[in-house]
mmCIF file with all atom_site columns, C-alpha atoms in Angstrom:
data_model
loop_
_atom_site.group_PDB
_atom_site.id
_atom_site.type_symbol
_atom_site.label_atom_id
_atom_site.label_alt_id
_atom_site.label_comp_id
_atom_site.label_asym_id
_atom_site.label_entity_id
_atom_site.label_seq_id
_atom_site.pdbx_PDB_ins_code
_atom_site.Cartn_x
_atom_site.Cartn_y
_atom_site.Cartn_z
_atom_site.occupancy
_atom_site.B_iso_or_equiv
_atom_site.pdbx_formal_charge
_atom_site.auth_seq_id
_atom_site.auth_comp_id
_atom_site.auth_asym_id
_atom_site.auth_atom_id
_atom_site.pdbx_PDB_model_num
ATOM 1   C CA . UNK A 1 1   ? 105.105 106.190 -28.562 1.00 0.00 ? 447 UNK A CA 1
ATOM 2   C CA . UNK A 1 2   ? 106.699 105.460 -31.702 1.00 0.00 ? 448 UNK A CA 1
ATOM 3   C CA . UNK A 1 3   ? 106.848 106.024 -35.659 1.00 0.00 ? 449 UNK A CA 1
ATOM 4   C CA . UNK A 1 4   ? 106.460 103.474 -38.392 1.00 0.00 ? 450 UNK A CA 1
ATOM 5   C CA . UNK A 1 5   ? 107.540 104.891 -41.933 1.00 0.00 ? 451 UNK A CA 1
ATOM 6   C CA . UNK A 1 6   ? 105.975 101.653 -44.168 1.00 0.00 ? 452 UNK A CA 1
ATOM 7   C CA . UNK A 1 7   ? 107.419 99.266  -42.166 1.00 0.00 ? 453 UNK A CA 1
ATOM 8   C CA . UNK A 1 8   ? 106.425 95.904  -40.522 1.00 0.00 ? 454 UNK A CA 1
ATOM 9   C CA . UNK A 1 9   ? 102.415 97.050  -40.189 1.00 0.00 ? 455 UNK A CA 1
ATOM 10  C CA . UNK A 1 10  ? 102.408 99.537  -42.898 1.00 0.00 ? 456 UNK A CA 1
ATOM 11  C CA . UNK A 1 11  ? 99.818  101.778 -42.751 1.00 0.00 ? 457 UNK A CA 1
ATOM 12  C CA . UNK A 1 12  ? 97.632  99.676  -39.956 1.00 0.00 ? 458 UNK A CA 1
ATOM 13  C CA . UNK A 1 13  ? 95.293  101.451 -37.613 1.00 0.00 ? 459 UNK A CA 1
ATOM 14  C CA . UNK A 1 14  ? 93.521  99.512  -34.489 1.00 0.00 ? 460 UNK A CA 1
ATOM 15  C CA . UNK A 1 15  ? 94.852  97.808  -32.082 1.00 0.00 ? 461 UNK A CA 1
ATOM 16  C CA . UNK A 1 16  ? 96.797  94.502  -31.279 1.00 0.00 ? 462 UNK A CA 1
ATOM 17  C CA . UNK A 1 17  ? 97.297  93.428  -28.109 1.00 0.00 ? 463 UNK A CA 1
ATOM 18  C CA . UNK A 1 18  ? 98.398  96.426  -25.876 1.00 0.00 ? 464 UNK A CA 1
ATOM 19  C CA . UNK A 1 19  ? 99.619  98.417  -28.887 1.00 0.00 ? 465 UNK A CA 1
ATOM 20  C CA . UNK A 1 20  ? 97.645  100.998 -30.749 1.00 0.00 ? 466 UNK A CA 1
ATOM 21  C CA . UNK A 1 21  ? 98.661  102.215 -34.264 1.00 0.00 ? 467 UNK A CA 1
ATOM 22  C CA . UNK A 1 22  ? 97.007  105.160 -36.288 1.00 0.00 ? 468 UNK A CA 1
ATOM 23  C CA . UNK A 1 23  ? 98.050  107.602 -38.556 1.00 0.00 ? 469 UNK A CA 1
ATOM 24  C CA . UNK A 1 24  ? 98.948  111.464 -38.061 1.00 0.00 ? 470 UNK A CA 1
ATOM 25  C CA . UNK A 1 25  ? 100.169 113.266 -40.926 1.00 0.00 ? 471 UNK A CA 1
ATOM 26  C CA . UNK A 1 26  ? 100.772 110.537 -42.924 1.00 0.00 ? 472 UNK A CA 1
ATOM 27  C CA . UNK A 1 27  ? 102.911 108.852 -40.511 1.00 0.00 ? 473 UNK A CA 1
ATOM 28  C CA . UNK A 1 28  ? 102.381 105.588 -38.774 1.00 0.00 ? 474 UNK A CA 1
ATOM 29  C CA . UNK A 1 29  ? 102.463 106.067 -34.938 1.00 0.00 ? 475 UNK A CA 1
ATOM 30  C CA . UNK A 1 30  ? 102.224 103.226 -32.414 1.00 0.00 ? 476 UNK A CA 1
ATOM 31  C CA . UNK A 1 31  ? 101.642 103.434 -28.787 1.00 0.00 ? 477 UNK A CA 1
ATOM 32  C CA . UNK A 1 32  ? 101.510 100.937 -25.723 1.00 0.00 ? 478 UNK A CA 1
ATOM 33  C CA . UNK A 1 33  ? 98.202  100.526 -23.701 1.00 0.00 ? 479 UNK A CA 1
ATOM 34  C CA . UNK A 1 34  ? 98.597  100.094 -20.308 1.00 0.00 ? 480 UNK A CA 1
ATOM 35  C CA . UNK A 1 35  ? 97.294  101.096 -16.809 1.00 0.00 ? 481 UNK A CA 1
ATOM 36  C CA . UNK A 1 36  ? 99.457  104.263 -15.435 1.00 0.00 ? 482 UNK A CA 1
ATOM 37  C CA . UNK A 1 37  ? 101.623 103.011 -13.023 1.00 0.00 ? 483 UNK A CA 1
ATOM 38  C CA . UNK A 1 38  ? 102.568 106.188 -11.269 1.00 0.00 ? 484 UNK A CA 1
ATOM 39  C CA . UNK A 1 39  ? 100.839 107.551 -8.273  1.00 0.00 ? 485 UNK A CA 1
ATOM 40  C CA . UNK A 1 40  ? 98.264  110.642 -8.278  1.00 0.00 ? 486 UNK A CA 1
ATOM 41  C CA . UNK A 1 41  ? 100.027 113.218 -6.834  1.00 0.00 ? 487 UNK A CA 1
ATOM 42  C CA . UNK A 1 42  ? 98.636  115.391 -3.423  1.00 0.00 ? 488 UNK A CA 1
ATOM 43  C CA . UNK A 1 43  ? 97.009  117.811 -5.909  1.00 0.00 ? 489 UNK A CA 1
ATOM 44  C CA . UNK A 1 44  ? 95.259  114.976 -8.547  1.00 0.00 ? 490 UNK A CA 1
ATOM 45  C CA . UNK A 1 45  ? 94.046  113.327 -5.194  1.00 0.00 ? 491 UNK A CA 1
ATOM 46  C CA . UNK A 1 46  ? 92.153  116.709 -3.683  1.00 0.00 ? 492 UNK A CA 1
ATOM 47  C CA . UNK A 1 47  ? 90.406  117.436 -7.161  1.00 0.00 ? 493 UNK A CA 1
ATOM 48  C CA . UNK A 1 48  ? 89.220  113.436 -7.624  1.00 0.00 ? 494 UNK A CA 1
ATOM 49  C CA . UNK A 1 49  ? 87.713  114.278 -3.832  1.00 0.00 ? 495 UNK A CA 1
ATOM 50  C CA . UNK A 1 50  ? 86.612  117.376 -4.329  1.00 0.00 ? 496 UNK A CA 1
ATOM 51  C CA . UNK A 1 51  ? 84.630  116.097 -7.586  1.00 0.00 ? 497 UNK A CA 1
ATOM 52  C CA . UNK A 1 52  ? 83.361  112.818 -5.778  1.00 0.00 ? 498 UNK A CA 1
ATOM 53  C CA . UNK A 1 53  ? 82.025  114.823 -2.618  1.00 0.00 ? 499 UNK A CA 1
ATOM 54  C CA . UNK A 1 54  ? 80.375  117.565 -4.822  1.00 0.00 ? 500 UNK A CA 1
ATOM 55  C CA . UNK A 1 55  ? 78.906  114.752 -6.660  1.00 0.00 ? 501 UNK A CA 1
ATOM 56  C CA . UNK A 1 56  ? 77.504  112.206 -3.543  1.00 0.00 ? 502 UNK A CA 1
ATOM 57  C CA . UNK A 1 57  ? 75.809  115.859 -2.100  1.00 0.00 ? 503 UNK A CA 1
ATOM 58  C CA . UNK A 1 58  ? 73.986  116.801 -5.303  1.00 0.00 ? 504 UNK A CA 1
ATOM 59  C CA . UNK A 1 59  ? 72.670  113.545 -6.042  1.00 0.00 ? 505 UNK A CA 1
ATOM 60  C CA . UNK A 1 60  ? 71.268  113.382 -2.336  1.00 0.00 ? 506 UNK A CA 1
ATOM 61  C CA . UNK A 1 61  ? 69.229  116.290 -3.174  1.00 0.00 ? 507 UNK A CA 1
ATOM 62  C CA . UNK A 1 62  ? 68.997  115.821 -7.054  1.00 0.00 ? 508 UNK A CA 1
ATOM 63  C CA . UNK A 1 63  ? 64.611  116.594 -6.549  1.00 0.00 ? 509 UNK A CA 1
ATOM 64  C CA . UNK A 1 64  ? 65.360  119.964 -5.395  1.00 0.00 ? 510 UNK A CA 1
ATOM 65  C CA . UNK A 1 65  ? 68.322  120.122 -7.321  1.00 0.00 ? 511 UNK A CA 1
ATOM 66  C CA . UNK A 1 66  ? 66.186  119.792 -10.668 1.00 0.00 ? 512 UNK A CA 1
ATOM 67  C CA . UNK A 1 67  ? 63.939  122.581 -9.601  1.00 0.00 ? 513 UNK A CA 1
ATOM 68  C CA . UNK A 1 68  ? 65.671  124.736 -8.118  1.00 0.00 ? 514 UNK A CA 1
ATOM 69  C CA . UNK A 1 69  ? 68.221  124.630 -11.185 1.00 0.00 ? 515 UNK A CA 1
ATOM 70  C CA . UNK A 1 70  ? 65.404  124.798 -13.980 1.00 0.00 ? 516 UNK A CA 1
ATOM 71  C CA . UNK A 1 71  ? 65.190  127.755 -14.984 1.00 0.00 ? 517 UNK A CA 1
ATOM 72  C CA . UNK A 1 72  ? 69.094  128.885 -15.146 1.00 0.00 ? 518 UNK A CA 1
ATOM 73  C CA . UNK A 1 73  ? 70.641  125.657 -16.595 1.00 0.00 ? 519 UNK A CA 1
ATOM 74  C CA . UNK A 1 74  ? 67.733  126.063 -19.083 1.00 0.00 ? 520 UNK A CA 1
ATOM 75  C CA . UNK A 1 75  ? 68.405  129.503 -19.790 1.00 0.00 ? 521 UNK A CA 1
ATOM 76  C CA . UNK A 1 76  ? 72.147  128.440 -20.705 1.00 0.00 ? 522 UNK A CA 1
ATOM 77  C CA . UNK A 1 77  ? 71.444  124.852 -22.018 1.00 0.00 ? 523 UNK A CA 1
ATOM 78  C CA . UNK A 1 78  ? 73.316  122.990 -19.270 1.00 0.00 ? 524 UNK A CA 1
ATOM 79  C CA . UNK A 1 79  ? 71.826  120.143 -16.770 1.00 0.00 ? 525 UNK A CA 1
ATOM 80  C CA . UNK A 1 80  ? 70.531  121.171 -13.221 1.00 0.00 ? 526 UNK A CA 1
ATOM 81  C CA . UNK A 1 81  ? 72.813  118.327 -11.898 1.00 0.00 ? 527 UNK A CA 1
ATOM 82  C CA . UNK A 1 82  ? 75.988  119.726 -13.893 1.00 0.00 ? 528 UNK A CA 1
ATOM 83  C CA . UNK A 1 83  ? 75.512  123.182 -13.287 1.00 0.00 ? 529 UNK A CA 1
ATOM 84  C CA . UNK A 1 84  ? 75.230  122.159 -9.194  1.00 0.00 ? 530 UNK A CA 1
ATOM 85  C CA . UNK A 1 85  ? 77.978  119.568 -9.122  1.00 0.00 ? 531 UNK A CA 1
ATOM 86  C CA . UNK A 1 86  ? 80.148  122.641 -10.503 1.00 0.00 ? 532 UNK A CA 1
ATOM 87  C CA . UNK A 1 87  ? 78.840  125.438 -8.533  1.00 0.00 ? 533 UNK A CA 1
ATOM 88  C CA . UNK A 1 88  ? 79.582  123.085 -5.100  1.00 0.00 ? 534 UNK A CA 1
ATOM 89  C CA . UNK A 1 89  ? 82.845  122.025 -6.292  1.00 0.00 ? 535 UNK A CA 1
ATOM 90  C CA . UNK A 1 90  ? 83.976  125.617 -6.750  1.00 0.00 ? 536 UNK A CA 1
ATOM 91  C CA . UNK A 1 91  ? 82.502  127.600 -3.952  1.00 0.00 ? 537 UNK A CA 1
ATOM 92  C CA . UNK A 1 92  ? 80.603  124.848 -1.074  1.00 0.00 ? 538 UNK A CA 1
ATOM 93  C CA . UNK A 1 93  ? 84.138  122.730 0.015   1.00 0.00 ? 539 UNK A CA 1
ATOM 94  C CA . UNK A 1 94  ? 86.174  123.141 2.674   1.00 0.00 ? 540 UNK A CA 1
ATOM 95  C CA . UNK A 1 95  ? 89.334  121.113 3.503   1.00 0.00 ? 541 UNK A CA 1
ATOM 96  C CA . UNK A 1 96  ? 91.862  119.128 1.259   1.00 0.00 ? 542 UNK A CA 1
ATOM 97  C CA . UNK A 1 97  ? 92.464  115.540 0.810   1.00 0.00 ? 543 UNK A CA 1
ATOM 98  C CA . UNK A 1 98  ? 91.536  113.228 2.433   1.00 0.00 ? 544 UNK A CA 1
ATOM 99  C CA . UNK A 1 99  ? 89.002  115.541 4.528   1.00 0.00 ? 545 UNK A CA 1
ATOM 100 C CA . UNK A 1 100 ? 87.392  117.674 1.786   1.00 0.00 ? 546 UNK A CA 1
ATOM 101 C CA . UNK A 1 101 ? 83.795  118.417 3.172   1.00 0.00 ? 547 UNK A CA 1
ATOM 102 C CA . UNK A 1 102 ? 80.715  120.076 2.540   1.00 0.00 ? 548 UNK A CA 1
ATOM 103 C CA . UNK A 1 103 ? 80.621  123.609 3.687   1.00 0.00 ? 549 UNK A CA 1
ATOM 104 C CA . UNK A 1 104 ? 76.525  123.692 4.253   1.00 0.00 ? 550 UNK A CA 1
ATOM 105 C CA . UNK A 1 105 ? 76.595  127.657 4.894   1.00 0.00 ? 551 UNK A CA 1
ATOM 106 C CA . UNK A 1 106 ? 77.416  127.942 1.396   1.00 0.00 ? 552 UNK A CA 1
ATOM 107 C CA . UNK A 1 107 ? 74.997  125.360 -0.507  1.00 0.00 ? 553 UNK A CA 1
ATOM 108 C CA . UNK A 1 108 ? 72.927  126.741 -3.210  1.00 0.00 ? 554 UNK A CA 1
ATOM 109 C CA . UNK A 1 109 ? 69.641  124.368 -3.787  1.00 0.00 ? 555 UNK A CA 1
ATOM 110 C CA . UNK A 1 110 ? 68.298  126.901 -6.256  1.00 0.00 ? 556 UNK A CA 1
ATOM 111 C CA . UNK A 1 111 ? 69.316  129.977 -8.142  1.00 0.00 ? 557 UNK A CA 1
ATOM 112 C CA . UNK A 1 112 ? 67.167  132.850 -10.171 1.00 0.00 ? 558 UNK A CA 1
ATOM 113 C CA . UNK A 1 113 ? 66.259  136.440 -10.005 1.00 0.00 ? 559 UNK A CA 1
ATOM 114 C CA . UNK A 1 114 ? 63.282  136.250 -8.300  1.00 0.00 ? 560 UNK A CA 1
ATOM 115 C CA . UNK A 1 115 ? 63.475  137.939 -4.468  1.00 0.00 ? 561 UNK A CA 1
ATOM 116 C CA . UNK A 1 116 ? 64.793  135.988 -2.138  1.00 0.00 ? 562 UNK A CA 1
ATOM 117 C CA . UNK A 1 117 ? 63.334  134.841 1.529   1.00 0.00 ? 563 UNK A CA 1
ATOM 118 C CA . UNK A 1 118 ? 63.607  138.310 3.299   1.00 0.00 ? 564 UNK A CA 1
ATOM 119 C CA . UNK A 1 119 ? 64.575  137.716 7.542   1.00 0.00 ? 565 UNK A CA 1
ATOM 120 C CA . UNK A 1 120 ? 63.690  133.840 7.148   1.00 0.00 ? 566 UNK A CA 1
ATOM 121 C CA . UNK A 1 121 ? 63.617  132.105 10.536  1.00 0.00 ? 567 UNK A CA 1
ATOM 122 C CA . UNK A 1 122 ? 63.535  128.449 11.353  1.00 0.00 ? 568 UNK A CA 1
ATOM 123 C CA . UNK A 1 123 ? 62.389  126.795 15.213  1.00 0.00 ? 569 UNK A CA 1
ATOM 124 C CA . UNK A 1 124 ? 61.670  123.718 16.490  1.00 0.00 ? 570 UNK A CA 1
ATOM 125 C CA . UNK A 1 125 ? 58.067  122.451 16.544  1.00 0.00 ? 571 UNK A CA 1
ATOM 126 C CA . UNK A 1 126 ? 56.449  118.980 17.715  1.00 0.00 ? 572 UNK A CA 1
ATOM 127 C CA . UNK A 1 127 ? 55.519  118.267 13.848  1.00 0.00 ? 573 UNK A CA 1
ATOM 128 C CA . UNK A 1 128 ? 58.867  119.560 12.746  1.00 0.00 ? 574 UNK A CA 1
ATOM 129 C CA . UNK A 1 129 ? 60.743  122.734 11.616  1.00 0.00 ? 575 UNK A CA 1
ATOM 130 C CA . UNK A 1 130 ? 58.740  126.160 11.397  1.00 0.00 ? 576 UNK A CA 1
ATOM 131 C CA . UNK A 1 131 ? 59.967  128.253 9.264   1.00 0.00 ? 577 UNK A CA 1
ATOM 132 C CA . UNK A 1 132 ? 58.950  132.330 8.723   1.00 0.00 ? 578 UNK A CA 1
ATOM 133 C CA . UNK A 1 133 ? 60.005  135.322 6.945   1.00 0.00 ? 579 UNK A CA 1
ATOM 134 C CA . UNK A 1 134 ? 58.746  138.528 6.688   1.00 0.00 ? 580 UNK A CA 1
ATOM 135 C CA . UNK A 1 135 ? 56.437  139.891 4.163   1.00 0.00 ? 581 UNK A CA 1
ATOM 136 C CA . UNK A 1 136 ? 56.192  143.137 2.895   1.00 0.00 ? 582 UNK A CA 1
ATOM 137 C CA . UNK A 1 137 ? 53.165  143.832 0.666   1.00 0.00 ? 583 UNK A CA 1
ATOM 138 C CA . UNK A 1 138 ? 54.239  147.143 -1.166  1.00 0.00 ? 584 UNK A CA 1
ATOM 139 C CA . UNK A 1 139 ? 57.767  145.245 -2.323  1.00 0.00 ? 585 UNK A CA 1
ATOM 140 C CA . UNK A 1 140 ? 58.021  146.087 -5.607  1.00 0.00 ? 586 UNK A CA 1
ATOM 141 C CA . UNK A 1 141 ? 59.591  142.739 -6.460  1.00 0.00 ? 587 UNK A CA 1
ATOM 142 C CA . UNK A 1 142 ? 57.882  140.909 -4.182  1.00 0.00 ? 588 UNK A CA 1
ATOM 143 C CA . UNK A 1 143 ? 54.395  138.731 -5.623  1.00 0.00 ? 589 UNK A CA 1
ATOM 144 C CA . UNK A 1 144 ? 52.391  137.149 -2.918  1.00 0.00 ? 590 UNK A CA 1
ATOM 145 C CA . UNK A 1 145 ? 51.658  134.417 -4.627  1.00 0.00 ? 591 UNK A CA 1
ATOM 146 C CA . UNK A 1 146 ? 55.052  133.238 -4.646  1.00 0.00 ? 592 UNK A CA 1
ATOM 147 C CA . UNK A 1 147 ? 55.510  129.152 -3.022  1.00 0.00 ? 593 UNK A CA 1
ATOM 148 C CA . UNK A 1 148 ? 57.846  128.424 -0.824  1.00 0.00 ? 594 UNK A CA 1
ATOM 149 C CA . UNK A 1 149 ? 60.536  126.039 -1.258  1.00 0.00 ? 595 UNK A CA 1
ATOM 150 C CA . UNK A 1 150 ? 62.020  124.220 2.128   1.00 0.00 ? 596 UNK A CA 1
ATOM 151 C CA . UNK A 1 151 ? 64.740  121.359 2.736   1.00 0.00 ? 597 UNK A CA 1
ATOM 152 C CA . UNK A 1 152 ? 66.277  119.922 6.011   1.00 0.00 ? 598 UNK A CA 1
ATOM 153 C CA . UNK A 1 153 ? 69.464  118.438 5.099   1.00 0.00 ? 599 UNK A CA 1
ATOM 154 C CA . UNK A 1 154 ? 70.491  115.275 7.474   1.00 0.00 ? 600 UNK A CA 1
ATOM 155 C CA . UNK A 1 155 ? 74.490  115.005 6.929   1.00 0.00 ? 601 UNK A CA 1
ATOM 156 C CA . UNK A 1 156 ? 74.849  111.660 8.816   1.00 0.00 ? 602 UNK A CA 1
ATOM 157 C CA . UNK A 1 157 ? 72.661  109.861 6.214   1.00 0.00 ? 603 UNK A CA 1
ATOM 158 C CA . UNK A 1 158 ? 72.682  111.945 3.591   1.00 0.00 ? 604 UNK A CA 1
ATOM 159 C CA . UNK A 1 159 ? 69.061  112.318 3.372   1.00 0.00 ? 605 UNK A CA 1
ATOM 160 C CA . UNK A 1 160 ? 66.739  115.561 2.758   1.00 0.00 ? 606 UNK A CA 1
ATOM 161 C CA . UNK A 1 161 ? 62.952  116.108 3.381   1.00 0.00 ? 607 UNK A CA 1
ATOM 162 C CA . UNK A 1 162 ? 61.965  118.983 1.397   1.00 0.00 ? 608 UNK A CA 1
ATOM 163 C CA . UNK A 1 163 ? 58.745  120.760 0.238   1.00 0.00 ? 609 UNK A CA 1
ATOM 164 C CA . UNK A 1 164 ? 58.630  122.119 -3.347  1.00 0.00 ? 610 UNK A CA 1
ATOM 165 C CA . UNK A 1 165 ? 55.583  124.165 -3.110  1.00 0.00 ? 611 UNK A CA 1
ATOM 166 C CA . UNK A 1 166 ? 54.708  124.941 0.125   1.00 0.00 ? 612 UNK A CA 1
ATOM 167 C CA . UNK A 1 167 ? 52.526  128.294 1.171   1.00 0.00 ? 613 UNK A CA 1
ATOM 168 C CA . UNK A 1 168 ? 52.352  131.211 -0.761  1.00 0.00 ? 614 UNK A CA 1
ATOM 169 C CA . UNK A 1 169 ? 54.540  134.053 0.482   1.00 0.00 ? 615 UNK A CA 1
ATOM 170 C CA . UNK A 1 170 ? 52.314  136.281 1.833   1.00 0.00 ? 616 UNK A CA 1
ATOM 171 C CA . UNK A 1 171 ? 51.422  133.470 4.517   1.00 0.00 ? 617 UNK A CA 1
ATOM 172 C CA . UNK A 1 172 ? 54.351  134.602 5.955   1.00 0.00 ? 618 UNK A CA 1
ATOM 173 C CA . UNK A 1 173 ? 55.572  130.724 7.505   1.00 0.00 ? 619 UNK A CA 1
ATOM 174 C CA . UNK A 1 174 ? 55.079  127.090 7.067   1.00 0.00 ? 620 UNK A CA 1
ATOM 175 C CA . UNK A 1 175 ? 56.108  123.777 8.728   1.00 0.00 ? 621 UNK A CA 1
ATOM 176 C CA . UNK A 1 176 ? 58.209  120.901 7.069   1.00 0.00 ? 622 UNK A CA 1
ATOM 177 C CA . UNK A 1 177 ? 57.337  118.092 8.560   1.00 0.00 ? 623 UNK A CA 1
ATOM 178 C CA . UNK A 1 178 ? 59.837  115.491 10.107  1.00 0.00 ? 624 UNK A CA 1
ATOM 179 C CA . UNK A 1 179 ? 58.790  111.893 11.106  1.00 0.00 ? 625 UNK A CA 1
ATOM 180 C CA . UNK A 1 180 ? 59.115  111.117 14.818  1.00 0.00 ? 626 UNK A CA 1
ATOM 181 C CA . UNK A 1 181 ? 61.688  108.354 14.118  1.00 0.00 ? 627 UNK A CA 1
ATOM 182 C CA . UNK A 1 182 ? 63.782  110.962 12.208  1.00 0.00 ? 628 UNK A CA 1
ATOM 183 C CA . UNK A 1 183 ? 63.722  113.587 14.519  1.00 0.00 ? 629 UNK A CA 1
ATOM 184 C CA . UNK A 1 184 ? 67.567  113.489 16.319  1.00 0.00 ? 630 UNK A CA 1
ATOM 185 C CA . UNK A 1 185 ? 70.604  114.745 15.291  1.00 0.00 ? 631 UNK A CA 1
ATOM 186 C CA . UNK A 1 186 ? 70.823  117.456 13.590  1.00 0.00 ? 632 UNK A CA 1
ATOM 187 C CA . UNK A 1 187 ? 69.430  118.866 9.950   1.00 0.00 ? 633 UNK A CA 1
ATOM 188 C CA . UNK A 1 188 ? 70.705  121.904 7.755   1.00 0.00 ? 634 UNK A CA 1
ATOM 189 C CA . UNK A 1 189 ? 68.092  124.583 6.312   1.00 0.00 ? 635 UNK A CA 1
ATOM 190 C CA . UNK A 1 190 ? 67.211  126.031 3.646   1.00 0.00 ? 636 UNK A CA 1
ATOM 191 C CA . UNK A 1 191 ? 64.735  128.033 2.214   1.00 0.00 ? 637 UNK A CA 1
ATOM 192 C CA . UNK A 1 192 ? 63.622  129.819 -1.453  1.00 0.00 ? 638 UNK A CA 1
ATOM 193 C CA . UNK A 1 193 ? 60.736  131.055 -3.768  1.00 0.00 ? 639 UNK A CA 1
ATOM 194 C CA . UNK A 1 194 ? 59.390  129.779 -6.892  1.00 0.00 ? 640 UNK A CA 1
ATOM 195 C CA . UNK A 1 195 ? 56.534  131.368 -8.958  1.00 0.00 ? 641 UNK A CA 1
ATOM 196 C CA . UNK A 1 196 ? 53.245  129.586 -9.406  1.00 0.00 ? 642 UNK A CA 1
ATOM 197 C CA . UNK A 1 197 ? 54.136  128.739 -12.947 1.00 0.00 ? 643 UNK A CA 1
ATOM 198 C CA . UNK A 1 198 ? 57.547  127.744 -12.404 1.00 0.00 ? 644 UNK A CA 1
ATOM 199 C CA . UNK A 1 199 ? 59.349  130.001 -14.761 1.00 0.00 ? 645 UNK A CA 1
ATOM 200 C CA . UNK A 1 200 ? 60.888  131.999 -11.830 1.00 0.00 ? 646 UNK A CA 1
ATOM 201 C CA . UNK A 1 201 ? 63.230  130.962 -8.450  1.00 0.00 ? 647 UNK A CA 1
ATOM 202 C CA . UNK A 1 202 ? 65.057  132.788 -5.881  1.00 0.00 ? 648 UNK A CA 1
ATOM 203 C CA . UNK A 1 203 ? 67.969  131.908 -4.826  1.00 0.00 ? 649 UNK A CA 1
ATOM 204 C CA . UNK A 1 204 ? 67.721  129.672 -1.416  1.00 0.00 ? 650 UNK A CA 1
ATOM 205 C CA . UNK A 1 205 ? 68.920  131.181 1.519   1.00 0.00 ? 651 UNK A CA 1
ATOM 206 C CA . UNK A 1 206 ? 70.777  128.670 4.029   1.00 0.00 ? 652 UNK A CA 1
ATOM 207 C CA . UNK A 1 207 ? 68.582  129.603 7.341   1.00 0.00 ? 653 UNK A CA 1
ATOM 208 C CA . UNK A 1 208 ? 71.359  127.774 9.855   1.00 0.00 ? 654 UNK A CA 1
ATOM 209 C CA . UNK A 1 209 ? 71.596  124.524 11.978  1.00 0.00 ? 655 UNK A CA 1
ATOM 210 C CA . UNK A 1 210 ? 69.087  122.723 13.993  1.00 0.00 ? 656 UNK A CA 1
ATOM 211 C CA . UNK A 1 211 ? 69.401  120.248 16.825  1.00 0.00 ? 657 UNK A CA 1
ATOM 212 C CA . UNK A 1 212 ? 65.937  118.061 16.721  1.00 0.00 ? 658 UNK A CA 1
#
């Protein structure tokens, strides 16, 4: 970067060719355009990964994502997508670069204040997963008309099955149902609440690993 005090280009701002020229405090600066020639260091190289597999997850489960991220990224005028890609970023990675992965015990898939699944279980069925929890119908926090929320997370494709209003709370369990075809490997589960109305979520609760 240079200065220019009225000479050749005068007071010229724009570019030509791969030089740039504006004005700061009255003085003409130019600069050179280029690509940056010098490596990402160890450190540049972990965040760019960190950021890209943060990213891939929460756009494999952006449906959930955008529900189960409502009401909180509305509350503080952010995007359900931002607000996830940030939270997994910070607190859902584990390794460094080049093998920075998804830490699946610690995925959120929704946040809020509402009570969260309470002793949720999840078993293998022949339609699927089962899932349960208990129910306690003098909770004070607790509404029994609360639906439940479900996802089975497939890492190897990177492909969820989820409900987003399944049985009301007080029924205690439901079933997610997996396609015969799509039933090997293994899946991540989760679990959470939302109100009828949609103006309340629980945070999900990560309910383990299951070999189908």
């Amino acid at each position: 970067m240079g200065k220019l005090n009225s000479g050749l280009f005068g007071a010229y701002t724009g570019k030509i060719g791969n030089l740039s020229f504006y004005q700061i405090n009255e003085q003409n600066i130019v600069r050179t355009i280029g690509k940056n020639t010098v490596p990402p260091s160890e450190a540049q190289l972990n965040t760019r990964q960190q950021m890209a597999v943060a990213t891939i997850f929460v756009q494999s489960v952006l449906g959930f994502i955008k529900v189960g991220f409502k009401v909180v990224a509305t509350n503080e005028k952010r995007y359900p997508f931002n607000m996830a890609v940030s939270y997994h970023k910070k607190y859902a990675l584990i390794g460094t670069y080049p093998n920075v992965e998804i830490d699946y015990s610690k995925v959120i898939l929704s946040q809020g204040d509402l009570l969260p699944a309470q002793q949720p279980l999840v078993s293998l069925v022949p339609e699927g997963l089962l899932f349960s929890w208990f129910t306690d119908p003098i909770h004070p926090e607790q509404s029994d008309l609360d639906q439940v929320m479900l996802m089975a997370y497939f890492p190897a494709s990177k492909q969820p099955i989820y409900i987003l209003a399944g049985a009301i709370r007080s029924a205690g369990s439901e079933i997610l149902k997996i396609p015969l075809e799509m039933q090997t490997g293994f899946v991540e589960t989760y679990i959470s609440f939302i109100t009828e109305d949609r103006t309340a979520v629980a945070d999900s609760v990560y309910t383990g690993r299951v070999y189908l």
